[in-house]
PDB file of C-alpha atoms in Angstrom:
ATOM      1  CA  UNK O 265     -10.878   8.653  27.076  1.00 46.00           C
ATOM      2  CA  UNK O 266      -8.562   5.755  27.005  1.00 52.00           C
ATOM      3  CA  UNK O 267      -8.576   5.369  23.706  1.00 51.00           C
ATOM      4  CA  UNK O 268      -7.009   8.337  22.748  1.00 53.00           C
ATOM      5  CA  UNK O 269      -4.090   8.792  25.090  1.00 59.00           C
ATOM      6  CA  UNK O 270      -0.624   9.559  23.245  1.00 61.00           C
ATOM      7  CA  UNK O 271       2.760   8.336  23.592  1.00 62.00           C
ATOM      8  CA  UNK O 272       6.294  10.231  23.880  1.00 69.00           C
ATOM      9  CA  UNK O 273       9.236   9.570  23.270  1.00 70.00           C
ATOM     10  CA  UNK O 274      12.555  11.322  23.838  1.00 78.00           C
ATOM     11  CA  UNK O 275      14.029  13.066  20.710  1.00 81.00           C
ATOM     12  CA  UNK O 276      17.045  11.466  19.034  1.00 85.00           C
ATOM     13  CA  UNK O 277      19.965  13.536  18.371  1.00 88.00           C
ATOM     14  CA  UNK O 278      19.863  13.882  14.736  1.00 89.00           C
ATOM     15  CA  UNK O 279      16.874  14.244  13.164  1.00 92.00           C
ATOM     16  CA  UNK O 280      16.963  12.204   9.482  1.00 94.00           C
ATOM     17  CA  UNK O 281      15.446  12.869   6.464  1.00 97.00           C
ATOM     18  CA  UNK O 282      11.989  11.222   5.572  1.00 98.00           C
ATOM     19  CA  UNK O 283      11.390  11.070   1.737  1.00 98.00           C
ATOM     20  CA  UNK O 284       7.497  10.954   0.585  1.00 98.00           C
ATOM     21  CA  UNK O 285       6.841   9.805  -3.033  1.00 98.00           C
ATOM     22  CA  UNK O 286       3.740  10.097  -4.594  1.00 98.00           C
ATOM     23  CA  UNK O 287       2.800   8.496  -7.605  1.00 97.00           C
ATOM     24  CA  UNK O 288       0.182  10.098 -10.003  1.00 96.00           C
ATOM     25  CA  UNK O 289      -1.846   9.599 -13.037  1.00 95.00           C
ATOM     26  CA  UNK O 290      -3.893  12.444 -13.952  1.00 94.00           C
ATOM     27  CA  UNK O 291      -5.184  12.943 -10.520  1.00 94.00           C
ATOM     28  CA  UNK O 292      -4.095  16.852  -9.494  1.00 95.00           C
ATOM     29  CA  UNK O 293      -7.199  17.817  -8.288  1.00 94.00           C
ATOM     30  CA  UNK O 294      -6.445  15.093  -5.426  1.00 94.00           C
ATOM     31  CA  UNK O 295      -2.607  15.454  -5.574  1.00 96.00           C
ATOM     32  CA  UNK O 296      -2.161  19.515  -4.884  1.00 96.00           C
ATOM     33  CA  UNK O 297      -4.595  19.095  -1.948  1.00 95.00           C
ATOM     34  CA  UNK O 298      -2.488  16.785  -0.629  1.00 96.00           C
ATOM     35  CA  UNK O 299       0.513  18.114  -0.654  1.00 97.00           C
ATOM     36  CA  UNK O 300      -0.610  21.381   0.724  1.00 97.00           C
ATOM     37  CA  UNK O 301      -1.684  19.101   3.841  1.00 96.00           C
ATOM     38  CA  UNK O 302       1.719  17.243   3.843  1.00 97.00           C
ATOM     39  CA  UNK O 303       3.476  20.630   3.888  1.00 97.00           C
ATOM     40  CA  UNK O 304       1.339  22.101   7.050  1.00 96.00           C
ATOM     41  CA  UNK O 305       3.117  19.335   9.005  1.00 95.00           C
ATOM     42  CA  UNK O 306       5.768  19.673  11.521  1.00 94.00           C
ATOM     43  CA  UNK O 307       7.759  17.378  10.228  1.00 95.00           C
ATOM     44  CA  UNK O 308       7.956  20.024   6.941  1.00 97.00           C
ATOM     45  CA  UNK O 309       8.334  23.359   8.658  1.00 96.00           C
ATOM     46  CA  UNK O 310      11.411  21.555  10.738  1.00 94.00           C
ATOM     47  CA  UNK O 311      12.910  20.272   7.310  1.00 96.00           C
ATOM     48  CA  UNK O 312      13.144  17.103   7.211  1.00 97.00           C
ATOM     49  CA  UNK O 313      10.017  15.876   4.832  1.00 97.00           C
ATOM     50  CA  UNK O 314      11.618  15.640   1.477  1.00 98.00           C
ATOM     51  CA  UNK O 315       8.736  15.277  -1.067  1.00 98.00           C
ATOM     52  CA  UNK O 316       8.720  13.681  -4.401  1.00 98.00           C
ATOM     53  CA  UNK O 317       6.259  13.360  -7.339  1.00 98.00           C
ATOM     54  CA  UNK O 318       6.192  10.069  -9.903  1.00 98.00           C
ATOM     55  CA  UNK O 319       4.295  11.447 -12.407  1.00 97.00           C
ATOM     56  CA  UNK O 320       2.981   9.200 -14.681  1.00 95.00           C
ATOM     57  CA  UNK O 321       0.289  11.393 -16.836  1.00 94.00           C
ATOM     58  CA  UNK O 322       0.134  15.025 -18.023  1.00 95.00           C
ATOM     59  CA  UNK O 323       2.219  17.999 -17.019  1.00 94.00           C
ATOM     60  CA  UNK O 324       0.786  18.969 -13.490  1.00 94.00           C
ATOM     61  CA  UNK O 325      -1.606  22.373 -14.140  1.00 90.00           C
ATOM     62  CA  UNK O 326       1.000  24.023 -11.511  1.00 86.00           C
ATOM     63  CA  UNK O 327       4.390  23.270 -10.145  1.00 86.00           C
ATOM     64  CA  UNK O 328       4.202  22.581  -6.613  1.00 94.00           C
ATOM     65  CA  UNK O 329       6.435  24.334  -4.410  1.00 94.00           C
ATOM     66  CA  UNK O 330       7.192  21.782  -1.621  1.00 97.00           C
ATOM     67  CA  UNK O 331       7.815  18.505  -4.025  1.00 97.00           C
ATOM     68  CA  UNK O 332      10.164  18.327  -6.928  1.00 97.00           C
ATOM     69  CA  UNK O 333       8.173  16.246  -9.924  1.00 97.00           C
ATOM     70  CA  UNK O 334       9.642  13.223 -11.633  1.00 97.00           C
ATOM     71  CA  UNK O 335       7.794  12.851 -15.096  1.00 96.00           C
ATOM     72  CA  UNK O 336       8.084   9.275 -16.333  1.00 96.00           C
ATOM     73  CA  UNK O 337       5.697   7.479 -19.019  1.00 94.00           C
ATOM     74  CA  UNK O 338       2.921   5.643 -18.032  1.00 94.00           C
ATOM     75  CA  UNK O 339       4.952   2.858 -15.556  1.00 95.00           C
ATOM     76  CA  UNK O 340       1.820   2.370 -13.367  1.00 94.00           C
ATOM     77  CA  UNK O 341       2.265   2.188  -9.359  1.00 95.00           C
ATOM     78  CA  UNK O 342       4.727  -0.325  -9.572  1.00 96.00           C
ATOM     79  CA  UNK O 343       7.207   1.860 -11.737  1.00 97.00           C
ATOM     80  CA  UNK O 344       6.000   4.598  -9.613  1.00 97.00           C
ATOM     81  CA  UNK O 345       7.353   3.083  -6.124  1.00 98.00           C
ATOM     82  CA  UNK O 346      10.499   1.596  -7.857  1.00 98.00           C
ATOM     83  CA  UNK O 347      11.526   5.046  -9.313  1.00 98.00           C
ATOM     84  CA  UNK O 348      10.536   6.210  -5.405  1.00 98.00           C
ATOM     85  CA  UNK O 349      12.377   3.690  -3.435  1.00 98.00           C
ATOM     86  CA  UNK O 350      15.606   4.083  -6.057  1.00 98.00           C
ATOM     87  CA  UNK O 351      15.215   7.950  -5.665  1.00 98.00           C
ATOM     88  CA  UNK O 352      15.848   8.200  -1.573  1.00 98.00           C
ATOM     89  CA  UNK O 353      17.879   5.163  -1.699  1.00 98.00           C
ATOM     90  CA  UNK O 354      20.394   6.656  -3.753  1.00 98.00           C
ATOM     91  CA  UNK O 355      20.314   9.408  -1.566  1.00 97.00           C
ATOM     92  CA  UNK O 356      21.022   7.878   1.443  1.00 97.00           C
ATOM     93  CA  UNK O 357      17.979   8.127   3.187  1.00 97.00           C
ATOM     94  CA  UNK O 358      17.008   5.102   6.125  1.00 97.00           C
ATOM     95  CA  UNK O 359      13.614   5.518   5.142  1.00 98.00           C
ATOM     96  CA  UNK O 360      10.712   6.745   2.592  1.00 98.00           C
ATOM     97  CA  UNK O 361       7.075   6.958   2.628  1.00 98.00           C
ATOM     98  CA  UNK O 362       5.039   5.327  -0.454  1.00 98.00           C
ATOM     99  CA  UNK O 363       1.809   7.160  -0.672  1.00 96.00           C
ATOM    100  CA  UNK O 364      -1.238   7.353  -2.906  1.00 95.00           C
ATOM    101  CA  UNK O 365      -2.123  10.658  -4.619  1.00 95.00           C
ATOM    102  CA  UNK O 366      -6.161  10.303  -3.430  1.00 92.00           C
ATOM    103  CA  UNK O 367      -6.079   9.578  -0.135  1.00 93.00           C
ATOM    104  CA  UNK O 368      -7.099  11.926   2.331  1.00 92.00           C
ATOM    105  CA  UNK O 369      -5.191  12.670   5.324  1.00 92.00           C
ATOM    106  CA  UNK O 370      -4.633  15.319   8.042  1.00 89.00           C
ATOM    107  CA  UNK O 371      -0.765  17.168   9.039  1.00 87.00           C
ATOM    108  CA  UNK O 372      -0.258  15.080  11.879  1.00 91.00           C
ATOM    109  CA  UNK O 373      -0.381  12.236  10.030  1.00 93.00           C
ATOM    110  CA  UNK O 374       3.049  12.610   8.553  1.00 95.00           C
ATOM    111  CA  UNK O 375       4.297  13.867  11.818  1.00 93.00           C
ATOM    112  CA  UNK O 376       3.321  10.154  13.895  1.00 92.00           C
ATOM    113  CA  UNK O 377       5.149   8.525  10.788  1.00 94.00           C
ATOM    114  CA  UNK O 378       7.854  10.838  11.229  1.00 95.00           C
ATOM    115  CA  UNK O 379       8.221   9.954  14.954  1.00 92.00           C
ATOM    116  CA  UNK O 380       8.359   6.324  14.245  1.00 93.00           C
ATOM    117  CA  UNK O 381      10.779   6.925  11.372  1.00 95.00           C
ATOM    118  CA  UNK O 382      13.305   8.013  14.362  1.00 93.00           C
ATOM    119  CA  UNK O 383      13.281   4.660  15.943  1.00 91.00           C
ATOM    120  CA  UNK O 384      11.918   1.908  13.796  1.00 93.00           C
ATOM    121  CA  UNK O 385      14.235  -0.815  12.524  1.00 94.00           C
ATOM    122  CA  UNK O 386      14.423  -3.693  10.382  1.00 97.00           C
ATOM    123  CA  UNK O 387      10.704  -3.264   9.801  1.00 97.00           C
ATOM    124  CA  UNK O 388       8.260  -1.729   6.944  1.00 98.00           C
ATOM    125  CA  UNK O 389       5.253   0.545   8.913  1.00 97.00           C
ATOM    126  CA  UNK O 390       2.000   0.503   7.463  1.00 96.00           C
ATOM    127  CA  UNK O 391      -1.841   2.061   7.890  1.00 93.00           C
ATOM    128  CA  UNK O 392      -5.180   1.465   8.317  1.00 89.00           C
ATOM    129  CA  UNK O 393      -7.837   2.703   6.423  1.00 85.00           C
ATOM    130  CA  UNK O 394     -11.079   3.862   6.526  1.00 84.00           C
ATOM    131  CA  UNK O 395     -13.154   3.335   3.133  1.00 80.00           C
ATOM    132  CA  UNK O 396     -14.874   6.531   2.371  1.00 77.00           C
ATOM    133  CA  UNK O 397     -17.508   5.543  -0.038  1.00 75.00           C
ATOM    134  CA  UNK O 398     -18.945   2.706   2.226  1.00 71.00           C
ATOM    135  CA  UNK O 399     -22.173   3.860   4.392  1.00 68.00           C
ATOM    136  CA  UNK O 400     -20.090   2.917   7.319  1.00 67.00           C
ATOM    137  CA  UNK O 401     -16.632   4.005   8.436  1.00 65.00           C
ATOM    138  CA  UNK O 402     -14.653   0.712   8.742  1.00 74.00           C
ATOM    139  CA  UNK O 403     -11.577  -0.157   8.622  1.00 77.00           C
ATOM    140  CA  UNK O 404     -10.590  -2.327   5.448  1.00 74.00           C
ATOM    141  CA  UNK O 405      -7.476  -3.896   6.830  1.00 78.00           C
ATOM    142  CA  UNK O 406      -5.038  -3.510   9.473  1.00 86.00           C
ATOM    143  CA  UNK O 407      -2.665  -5.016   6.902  1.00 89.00           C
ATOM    144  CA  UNK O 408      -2.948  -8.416   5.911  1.00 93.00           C
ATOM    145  CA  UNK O 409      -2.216 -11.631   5.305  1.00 94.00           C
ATOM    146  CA  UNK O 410      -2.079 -14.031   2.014  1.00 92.00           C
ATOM    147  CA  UNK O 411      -4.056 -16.927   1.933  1.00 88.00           C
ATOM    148  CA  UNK O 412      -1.911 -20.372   1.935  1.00 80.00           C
ATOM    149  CA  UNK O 413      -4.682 -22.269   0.531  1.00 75.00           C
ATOM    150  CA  UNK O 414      -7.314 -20.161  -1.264  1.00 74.00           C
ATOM    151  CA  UNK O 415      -5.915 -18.400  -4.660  1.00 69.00           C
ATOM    152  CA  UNK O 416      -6.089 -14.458  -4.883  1.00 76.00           C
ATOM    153  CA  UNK O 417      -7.186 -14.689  -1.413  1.00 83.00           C
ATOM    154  CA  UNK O 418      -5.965 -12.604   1.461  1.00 89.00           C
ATOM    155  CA  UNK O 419      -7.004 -12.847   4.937  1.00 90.00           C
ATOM    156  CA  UNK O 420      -7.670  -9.294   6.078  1.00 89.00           C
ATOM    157  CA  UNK O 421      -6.518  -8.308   9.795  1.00 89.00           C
ATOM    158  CA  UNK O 422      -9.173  -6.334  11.630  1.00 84.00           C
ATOM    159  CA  UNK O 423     -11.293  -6.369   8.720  1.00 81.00           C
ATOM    160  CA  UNK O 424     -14.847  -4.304   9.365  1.00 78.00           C
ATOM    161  CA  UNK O 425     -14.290  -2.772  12.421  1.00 78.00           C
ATOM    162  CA  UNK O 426     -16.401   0.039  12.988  1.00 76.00           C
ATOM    163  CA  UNK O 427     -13.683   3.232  14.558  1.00 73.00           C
ATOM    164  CA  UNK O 428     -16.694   5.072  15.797  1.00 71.00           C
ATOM    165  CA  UNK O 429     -18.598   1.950  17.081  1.00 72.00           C
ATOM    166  CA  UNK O 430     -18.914  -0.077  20.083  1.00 71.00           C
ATOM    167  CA  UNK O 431     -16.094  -2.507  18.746  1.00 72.00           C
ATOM    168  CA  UNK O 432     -13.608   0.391  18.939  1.00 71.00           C
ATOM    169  CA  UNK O 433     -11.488  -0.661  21.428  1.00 72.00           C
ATOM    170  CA  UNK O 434     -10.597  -3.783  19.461  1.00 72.00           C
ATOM    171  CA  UNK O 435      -8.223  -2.227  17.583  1.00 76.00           C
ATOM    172  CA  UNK O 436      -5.890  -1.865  20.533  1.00 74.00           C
ATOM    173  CA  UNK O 437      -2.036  -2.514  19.100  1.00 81.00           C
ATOM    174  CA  UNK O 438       0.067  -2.914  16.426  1.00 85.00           C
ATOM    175  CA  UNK O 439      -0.239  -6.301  14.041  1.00 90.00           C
ATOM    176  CA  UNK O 440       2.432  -7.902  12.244  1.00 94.00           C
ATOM    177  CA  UNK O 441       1.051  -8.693   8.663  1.00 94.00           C
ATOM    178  CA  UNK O 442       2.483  -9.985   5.502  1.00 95.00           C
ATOM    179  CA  UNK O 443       1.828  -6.696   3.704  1.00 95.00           C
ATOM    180  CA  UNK O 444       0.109  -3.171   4.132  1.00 94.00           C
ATOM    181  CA  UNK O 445      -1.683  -1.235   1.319  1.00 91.00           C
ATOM    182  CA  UNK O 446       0.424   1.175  -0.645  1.00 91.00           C
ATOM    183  CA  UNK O 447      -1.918   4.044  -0.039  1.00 92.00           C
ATOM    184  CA  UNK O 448       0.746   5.072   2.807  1.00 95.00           C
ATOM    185  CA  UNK O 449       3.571   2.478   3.575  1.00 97.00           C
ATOM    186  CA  UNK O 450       6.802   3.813   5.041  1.00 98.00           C
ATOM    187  CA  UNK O 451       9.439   1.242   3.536  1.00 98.00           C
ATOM    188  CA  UNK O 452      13.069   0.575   5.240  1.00 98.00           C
ATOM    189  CA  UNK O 453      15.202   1.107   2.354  1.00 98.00           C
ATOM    190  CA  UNK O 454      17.642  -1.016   4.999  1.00 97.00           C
ATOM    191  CA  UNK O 455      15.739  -3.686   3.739  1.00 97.00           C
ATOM    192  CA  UNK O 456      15.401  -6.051   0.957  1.00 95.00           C
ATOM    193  CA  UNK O 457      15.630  -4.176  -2.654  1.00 95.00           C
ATOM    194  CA  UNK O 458      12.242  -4.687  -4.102  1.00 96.00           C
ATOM    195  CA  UNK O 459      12.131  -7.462  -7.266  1.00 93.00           C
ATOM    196  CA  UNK O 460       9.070  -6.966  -8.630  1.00 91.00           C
ATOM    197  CA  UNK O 461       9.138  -6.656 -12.273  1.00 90.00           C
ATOM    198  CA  UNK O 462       7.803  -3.194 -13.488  1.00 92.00           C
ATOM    199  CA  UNK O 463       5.337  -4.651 -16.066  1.00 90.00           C
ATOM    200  CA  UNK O 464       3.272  -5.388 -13.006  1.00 92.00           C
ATOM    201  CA  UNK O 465       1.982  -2.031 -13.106  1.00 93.00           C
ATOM    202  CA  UNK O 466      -0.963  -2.278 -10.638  1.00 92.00           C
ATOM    203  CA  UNK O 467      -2.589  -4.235  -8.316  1.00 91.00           C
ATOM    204  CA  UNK O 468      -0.783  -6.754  -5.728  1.00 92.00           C
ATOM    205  CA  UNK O 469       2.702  -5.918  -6.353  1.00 95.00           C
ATOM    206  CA  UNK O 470       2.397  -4.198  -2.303  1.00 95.00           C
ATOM    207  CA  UNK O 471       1.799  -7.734  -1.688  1.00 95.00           C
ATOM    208  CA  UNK O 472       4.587  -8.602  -3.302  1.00 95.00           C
ATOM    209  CA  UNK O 473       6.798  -6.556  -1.809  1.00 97.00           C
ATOM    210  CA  UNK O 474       5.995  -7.176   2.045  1.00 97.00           C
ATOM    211  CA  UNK O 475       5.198 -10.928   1.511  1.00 95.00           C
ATOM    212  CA  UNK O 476       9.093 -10.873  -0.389  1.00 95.00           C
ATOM    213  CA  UNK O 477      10.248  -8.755   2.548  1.00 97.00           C
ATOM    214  CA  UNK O 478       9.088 -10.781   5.333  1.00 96.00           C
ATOM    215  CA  UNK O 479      10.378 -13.931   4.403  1.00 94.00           C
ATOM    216  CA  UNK O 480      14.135 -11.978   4.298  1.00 96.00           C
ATOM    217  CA  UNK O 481      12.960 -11.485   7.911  1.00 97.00           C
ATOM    218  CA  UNK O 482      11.955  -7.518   7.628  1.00 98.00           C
ATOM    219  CA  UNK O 483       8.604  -7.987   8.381  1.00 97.00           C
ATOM    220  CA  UNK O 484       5.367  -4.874   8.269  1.00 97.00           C
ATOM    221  CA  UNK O 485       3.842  -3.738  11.327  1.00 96.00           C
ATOM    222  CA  UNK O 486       0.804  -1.826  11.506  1.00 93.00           C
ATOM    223  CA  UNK O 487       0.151   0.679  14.546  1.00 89.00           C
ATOM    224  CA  UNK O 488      -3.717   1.266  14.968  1.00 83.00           C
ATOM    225  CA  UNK O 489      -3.038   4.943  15.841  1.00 80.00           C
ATOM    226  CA  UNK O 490      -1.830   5.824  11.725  1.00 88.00           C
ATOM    227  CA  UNK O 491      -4.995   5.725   9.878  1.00 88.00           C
ATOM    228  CA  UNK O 492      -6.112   7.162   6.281  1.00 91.00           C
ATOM    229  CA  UNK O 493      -9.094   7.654   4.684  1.00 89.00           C
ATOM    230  CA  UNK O 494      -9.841   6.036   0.961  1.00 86.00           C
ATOM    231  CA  UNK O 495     -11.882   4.943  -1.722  1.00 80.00           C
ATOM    232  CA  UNK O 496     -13.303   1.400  -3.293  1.00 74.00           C
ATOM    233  CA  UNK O 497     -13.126   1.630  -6.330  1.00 71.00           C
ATOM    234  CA  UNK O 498     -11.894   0.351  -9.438  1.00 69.00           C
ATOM    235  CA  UNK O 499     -11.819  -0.193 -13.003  1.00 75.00           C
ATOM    236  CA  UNK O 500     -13.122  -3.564 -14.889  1.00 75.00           C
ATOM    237  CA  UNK O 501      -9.330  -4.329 -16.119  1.00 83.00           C
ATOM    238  CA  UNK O 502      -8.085  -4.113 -12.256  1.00 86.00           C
ATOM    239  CA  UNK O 503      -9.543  -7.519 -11.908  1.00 87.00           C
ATOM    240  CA  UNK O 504      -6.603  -8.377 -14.885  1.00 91.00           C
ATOM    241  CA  UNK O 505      -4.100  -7.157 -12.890  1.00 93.00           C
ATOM    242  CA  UNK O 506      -5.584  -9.094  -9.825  1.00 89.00           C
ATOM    243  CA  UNK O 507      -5.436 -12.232 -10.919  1.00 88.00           C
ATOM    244  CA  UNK O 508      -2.225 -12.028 -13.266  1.00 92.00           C
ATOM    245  CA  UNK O 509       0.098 -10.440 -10.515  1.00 92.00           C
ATOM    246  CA  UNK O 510      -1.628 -13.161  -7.894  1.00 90.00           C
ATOM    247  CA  UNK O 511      -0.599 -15.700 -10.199  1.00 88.00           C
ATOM    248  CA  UNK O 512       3.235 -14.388 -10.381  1.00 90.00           C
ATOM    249  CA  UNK O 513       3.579 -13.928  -6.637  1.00 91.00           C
ATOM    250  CA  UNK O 514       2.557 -17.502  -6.309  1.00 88.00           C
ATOM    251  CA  UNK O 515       4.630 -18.588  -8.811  1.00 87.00           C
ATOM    252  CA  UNK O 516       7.367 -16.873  -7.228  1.00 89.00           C
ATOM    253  CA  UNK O 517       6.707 -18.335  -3.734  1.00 88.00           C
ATOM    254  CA  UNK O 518       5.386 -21.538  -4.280  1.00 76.00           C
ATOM    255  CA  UNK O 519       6.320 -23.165  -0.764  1.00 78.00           C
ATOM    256  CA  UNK O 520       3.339 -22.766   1.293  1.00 70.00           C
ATOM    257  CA  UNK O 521       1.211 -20.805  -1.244  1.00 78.00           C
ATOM    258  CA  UNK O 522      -1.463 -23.281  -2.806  1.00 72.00           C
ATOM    259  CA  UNK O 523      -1.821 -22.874  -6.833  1.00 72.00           C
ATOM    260  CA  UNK O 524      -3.485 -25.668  -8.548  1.00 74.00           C
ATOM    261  CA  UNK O 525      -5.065 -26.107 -11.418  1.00 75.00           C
ATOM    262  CA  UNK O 526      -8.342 -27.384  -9.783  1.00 76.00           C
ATOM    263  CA  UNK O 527      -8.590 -24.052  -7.974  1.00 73.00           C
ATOM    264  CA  UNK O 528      -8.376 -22.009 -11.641  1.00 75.00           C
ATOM    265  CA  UNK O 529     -11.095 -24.285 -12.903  1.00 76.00           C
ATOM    266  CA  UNK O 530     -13.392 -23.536  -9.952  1.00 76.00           C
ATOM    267  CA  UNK O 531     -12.981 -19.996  -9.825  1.00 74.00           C
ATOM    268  CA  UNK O 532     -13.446 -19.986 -14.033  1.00 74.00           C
ATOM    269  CA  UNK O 533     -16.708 -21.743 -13.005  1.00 76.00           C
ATOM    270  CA  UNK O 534     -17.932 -19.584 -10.553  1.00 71.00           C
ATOM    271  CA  UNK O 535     -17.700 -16.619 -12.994  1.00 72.00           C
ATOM    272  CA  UNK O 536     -19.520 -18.108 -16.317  1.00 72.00           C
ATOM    273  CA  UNK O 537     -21.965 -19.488 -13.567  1.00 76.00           C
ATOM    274  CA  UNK O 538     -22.511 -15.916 -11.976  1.00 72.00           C
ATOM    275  CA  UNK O 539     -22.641 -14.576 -16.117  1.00 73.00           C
ATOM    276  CA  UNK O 540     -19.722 -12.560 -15.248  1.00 76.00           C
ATOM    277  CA  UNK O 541     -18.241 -11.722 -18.734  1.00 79.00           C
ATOM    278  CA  UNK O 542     -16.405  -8.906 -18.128  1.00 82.00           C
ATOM    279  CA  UNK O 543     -14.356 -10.471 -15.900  1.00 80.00           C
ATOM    280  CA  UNK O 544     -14.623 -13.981 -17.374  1.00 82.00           C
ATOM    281  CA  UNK O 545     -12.665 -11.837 -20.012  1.00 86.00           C
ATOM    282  CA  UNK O 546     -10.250 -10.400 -17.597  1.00 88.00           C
ATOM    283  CA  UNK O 547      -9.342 -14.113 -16.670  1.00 85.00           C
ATOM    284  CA  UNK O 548      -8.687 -15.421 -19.508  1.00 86.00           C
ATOM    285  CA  UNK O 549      -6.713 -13.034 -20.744  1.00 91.00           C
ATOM    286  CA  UNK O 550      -4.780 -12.759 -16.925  1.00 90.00           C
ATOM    287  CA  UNK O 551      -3.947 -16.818 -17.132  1.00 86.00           C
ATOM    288  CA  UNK O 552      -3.485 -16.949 -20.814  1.00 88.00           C
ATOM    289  CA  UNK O 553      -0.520 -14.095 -20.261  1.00 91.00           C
ATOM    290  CA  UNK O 554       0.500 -15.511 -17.195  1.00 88.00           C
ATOM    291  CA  UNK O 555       0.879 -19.309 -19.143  1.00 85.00           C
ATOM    292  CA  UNK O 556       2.711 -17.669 -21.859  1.00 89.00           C
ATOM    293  CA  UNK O 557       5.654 -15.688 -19.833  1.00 81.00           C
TER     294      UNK O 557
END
């Protein structure tokens, strides 16, 4: 059917090296899989995937074969991609692909990245994604963009469009958004060095990043042929991290991003109104840091 014709493109004459990094927390029961499916691509058995491992927890159970392993304390995802993005940068390398230990994936997924890797230019190339533990297979973003006027709001591109629904053929070409998710973004190390401060650890610093990025005019595209899958979930003290990183991006970017004190009060209302302590918690604590440096 239409919808799945391919592309080709003529091969350049030097095929570069592509540099994967993986960041991990105590996750090898998600990370081994992975890289066994990385390494069935034939992007690896031509030799030029060159895979690394951030690992942030305890020694893996096994050495992998096909990555070398960086073992770092616990610097979160945010230490993670920095210690990635310094890693092939000092190596030379045009690009490298950020990636999160539990997504799932099949081989030719590295192998379309790898093809665009040959050609793409001044420009960061993210995913979709498919959320795996909602009843139906949507697609959570086709990258996004941040709100201007609503705080810790992004605008989602694409947002809850069903791939195996009637609405397929929406999703028809790629969209230029302020940021893609760091389950699989292939950065342009071309591009702007990435500022974040480590200490951000989780949680919006991909916004960050392409939001940073664009404005020094390398901007993220996302193709609606690269797709992973992924789960929702997360931990009480993400919501922390939400709304304390939100708060430093906007702080960092002020022109055109709206932060006002009226907007904290309303959203503090909403949550003692809803008797949402645990998060009512995770705000105050968020702002209170934030306020103090």
């Amino acid at each position: 059917s239409i919808d799945l014709l391919a592309w080709t493109a003529p091969k350049p004459k030097t095929l570069n090296p592509l540099g994967v990094s993986i960041t991990t927390y105590n996750k090898a029961a998600y990370l081994l899989p992975n890289l066994e499916t990385l390494a069935q691509s034939a992007a690896y058995a031509a030799g030029v995937l060159d895979l690394l491992v951030v690992n942030n927890g305890d020694p893996l159970p096994e050495g992998p074969a096909m990555a070398e392993v960086k073992a770092l304390p616990n610097v979160g995802g945010t230490g993670g991609f920095l210690a990635g993005h310094a890693h092939f940068r000092e190596k030379g390398y045009r690009h490298f692909v950020i990636m999160d230990d539990d997504i799932a994936i099949l081989p030719d997924f590295i192998d379309r990245l790898y093809a665009i890797s040959c050609f793409a230019e001044n420009v960061h190339v993210g995913t979709m994604a498919e959320i795996l533990n909602v009843p139906e297979r949507i697609v959570k973003e086709q990258g996004a963009n941040v709100s201007g006027s609503h705080t810790f709001g992004i605008d989602l591109i694409n947002p809850f469009t069903d791939l195996q629904g009637w609405d397929r053929h929406r999703v028809y070409g790629y969209y230029e958004a302020d940021f893609s998710g760091w389950w699989s973004l292939m950065v342009d190390l071309n591009g702007p060095t990435p500022t974040m401060p480590e200490k951000q650890f989780i949680k919006r610093d991909d916004i960050m990043f392409g939001y940073e990025s664009r404005a020094q005019d390398v901007p993220t595209i996302v193709p609606p042929n690269l797709v992973v899958a992924h789960g929702e979930e997360g931990a009480p003290a993400y919501y922390y991290y939400d709304i304390r990183n939100d708060l430093i991006l906007r702080a960092r970017n002020s022109e055109g991003l709206s932060l006002s004190a009226k907007q904290l009060f309303q959203i503090a209302g909403y949550l003692m109104l809803s008797l949402q302590a645990d998060r009512q918690r995770m705000f105050n604590a968020a702002l209170s840091d934030f306020m103090a440096g």
